[in-house]
Short mmCIF file of C-alpha atoms in Angstrom, two decimals:
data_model
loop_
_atom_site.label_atom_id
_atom_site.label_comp_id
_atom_site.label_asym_id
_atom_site.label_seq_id
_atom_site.Cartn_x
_atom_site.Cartn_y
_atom_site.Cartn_z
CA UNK A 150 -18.63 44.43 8.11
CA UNK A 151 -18.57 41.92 5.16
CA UNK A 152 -15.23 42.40 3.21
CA UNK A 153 -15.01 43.15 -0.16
CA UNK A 154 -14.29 40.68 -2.66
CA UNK A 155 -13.55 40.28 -6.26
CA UNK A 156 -16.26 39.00 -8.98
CA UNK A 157 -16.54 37.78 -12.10
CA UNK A 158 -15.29 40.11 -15.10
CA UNK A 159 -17.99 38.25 -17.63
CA UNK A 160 -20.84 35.57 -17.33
CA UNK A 161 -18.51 33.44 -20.20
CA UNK A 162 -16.00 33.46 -17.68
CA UNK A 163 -17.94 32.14 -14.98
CA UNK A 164 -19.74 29.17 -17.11
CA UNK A 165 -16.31 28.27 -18.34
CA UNK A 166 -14.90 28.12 -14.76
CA UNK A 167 -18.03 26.07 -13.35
CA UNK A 168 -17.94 23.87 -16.54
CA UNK A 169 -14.40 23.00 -16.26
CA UNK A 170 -15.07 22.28 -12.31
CA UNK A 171 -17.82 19.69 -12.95
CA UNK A 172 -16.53 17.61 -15.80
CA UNK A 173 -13.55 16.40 -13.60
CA UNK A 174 -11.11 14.00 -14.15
CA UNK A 175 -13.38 11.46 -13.13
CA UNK A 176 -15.67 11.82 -16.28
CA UNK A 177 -12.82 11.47 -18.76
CA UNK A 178 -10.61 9.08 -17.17
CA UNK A 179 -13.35 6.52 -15.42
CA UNK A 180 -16.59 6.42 -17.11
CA UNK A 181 -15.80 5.28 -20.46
CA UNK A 182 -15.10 1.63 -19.01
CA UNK A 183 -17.24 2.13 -16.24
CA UNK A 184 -20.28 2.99 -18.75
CA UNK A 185 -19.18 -0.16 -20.82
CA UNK A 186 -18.90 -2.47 -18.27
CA UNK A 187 -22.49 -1.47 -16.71
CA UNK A 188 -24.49 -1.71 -19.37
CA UNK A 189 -23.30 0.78 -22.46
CA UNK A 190 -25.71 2.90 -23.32
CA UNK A 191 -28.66 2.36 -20.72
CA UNK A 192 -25.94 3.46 -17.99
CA UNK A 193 -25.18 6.50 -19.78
CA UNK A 194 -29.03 7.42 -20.00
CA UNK A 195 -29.08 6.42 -16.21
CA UNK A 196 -26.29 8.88 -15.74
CA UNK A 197 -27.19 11.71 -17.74
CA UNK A 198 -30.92 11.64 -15.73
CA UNK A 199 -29.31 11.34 -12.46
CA UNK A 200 -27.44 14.51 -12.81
CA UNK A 201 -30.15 16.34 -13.52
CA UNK A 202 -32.05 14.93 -11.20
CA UNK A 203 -29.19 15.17 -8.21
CA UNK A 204 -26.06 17.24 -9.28
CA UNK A 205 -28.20 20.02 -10.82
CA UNK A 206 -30.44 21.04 -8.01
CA UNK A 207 -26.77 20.22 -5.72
CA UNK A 208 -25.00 22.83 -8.30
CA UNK A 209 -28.15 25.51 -8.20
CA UNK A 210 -28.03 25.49 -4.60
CA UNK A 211 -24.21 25.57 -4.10
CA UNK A 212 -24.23 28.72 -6.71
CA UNK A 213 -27.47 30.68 -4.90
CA UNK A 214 -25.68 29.98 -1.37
CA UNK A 215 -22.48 31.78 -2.58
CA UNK A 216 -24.41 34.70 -4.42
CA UNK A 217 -26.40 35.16 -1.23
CA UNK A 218 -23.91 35.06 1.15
CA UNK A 219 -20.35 35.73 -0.26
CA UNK A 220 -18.48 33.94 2.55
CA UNK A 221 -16.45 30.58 2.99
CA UNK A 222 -17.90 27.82 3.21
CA UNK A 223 -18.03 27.73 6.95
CA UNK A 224 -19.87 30.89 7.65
CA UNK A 225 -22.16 30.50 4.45
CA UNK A 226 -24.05 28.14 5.92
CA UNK A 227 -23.98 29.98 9.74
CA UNK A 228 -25.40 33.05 8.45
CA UNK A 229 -28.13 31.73 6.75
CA UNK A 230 -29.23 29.39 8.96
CA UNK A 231 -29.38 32.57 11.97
CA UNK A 232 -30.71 30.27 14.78
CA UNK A 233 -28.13 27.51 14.97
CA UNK A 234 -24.41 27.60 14.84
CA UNK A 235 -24.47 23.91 14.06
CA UNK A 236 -24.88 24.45 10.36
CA UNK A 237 -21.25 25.56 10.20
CA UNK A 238 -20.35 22.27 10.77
CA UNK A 239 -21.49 21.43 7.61
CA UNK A 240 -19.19 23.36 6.21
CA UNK A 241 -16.48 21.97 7.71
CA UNK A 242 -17.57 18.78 5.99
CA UNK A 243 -17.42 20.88 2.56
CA UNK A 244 -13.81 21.53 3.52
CA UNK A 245 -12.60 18.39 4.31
CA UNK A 246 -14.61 16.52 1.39
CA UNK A 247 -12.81 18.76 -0.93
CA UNK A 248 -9.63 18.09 1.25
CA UNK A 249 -10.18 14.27 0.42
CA UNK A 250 -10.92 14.77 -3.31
CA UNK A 251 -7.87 16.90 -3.96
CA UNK A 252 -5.43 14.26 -2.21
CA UNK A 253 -6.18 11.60 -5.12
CA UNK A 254 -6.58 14.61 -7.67
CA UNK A 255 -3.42 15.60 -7.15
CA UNK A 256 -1.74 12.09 -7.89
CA UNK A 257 -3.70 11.66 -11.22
CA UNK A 258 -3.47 15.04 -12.11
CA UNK A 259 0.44 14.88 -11.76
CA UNK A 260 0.45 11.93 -13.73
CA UNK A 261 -1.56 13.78 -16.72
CA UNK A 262 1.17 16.50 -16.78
CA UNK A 263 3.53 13.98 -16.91
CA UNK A 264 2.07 12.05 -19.85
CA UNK A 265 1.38 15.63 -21.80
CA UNK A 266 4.55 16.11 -21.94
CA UNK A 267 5.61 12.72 -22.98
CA UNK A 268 2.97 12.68 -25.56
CA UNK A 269 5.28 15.46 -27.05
CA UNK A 270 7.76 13.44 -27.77
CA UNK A 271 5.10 10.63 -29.00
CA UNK A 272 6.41 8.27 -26.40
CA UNK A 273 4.14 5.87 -27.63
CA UNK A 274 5.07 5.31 -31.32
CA UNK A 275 6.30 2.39 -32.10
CA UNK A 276 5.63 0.61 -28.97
CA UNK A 277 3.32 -2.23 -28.12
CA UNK A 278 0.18 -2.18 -25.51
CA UNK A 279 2.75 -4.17 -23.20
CA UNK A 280 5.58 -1.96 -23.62
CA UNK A 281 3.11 1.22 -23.04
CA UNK A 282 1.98 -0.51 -19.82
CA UNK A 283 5.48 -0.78 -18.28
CA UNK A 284 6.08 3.11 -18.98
CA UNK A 285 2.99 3.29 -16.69
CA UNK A 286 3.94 0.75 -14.18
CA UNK A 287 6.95 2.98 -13.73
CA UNK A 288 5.21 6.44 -13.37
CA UNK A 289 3.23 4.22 -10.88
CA UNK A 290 4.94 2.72 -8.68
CA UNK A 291 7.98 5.25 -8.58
CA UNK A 292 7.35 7.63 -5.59
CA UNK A 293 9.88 10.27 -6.18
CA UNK A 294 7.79 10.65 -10.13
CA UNK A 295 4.47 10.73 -8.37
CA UNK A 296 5.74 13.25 -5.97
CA UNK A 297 7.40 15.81 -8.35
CA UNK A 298 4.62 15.80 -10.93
CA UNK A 299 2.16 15.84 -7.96
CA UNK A 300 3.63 18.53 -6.26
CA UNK A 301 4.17 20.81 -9.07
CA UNK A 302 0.29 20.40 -10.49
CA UNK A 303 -0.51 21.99 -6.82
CA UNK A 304 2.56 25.02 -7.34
CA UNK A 305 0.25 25.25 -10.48
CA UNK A 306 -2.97 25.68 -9.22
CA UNK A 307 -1.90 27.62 -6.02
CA UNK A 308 -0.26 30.08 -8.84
CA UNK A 309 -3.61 30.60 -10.65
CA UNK A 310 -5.58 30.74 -7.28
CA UNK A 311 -3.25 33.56 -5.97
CA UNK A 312 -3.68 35.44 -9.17
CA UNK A 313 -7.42 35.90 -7.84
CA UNK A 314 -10.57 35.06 -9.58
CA UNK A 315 -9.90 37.90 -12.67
CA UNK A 316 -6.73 37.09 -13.61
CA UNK A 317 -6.57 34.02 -12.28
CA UNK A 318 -9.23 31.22 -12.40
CA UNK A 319 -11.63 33.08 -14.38
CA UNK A 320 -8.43 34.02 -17.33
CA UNK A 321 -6.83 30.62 -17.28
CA UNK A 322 -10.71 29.27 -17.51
CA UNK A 323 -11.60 30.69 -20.77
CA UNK A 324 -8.72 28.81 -22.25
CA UNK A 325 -8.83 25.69 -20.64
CA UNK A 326 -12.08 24.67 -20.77
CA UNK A 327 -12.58 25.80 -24.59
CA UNK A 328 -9.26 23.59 -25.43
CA UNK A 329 -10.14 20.64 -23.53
CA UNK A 330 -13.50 20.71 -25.35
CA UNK A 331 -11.54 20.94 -29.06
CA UNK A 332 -8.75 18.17 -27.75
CA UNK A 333 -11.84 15.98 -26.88
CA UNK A 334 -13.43 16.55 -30.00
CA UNK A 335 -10.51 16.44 -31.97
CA UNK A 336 -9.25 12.31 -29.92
CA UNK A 337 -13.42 11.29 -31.05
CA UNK A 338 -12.72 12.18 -34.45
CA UNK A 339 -9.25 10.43 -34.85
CA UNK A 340 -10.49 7.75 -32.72
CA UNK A 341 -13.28 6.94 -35.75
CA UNK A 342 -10.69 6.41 -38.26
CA UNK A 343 -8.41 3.80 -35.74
CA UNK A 344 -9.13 0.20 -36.81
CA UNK A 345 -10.71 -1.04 -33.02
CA UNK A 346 -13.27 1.77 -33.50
CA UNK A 347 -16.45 -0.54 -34.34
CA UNK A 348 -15.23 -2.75 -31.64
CA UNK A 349 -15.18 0.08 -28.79
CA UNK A 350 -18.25 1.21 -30.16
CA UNK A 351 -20.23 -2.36 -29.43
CA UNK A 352 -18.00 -2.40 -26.28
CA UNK A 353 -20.10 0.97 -25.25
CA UNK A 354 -23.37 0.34 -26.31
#
């Protein structure tokens, strides 16, 4: 007998949750350079038609297996597969793939608290690209930083996780994702007016 679990209070909810899950931290804090050292613009095109082509079908497929089944990972895959218990294996490699993902997550994501907070105080006023470097060097390479800010991103995160999918993921979701979107927005257009714009446009494409 399957037990019950809790869904989705709206479908706005649920887009906001799955859109916040794919951007990642990896799309904001990566690609920019990445895109600009590969080629600008053609590498963007590249990317935009590979994730259509591969993370959509990936995403469609991830979403129909959970509607279908409404298990973990590890017996999603068992029960549909009926004849073979080795599919749950590949569950297990869902598990630990995530496992892997989160343990560099973490780090980065503790470092973007940290910096949030700093940017409160507009740490960087006033100060050179050097001098803005060495306030990274020391978030860097200080452990005890790295730890603190790490571990208290994952009290975060196990606090909206425990709160359930209602309350939790799918509440803190519809904010999130909506201001990330406006802060993003809002960095583009002060970015235009900063004097290196034309240059980081060329740089780009």
């Amino acid at each position: 007998m399957k037990t019950q679990r809790e869904h989705w209070a709206s479908q706005f909810g649920f887009i906001m949750a799955a859109a916040g899950s794919a951007i990642g931290l990896g799309s904001l804090w990566r690609f920019p350079y990445i895109a600009g050292d590969n080629g600008g613009g053609a590498f963007v095109l590249l990317y935009i038609l590979f994730t259509y082509v591969l993370g959509v079908p990936i995403f469609i497929g991830e979403l129909l297996i959970g509607r279908k089944t409404q298990r973990s990972p590890i017996f999603a895959y068992q029960e549909l597969s009926k004849q073979s218990t080795n599919w749950r294996m590949v569950g297990y490699l869902n598990i630990l793939t995530s496992f892997i993902i989160l343990s560099f997550y973490c780090v980065v994501s503790g470092w973007c608290l940290n910096y949030a907070l700093m940017s409160l105080n507009q740490f960087t006023l006033g100060k050179t690209p050097d001098q803005i470097r060495a306030i990274f060097d020391t978030v860097y390479t200080s452990s005890d930083l790295s730890v603190f800010w790490m571990a208290l991103f994952i009290l975060l995160n196990v606090g909206v996780v425990f709160s359930g999918i209602r309350k939790g993921i799918e509440h803190w979701s519809k904010i999130l994702t909506p201001a990330l979107l406006f802060i993003l927005i809002a960095m583009f257009i002060y970015g235009t007016t900063m004097p290196g714009f034309s240059q980081a446009f060329k740089f780009m494409f």
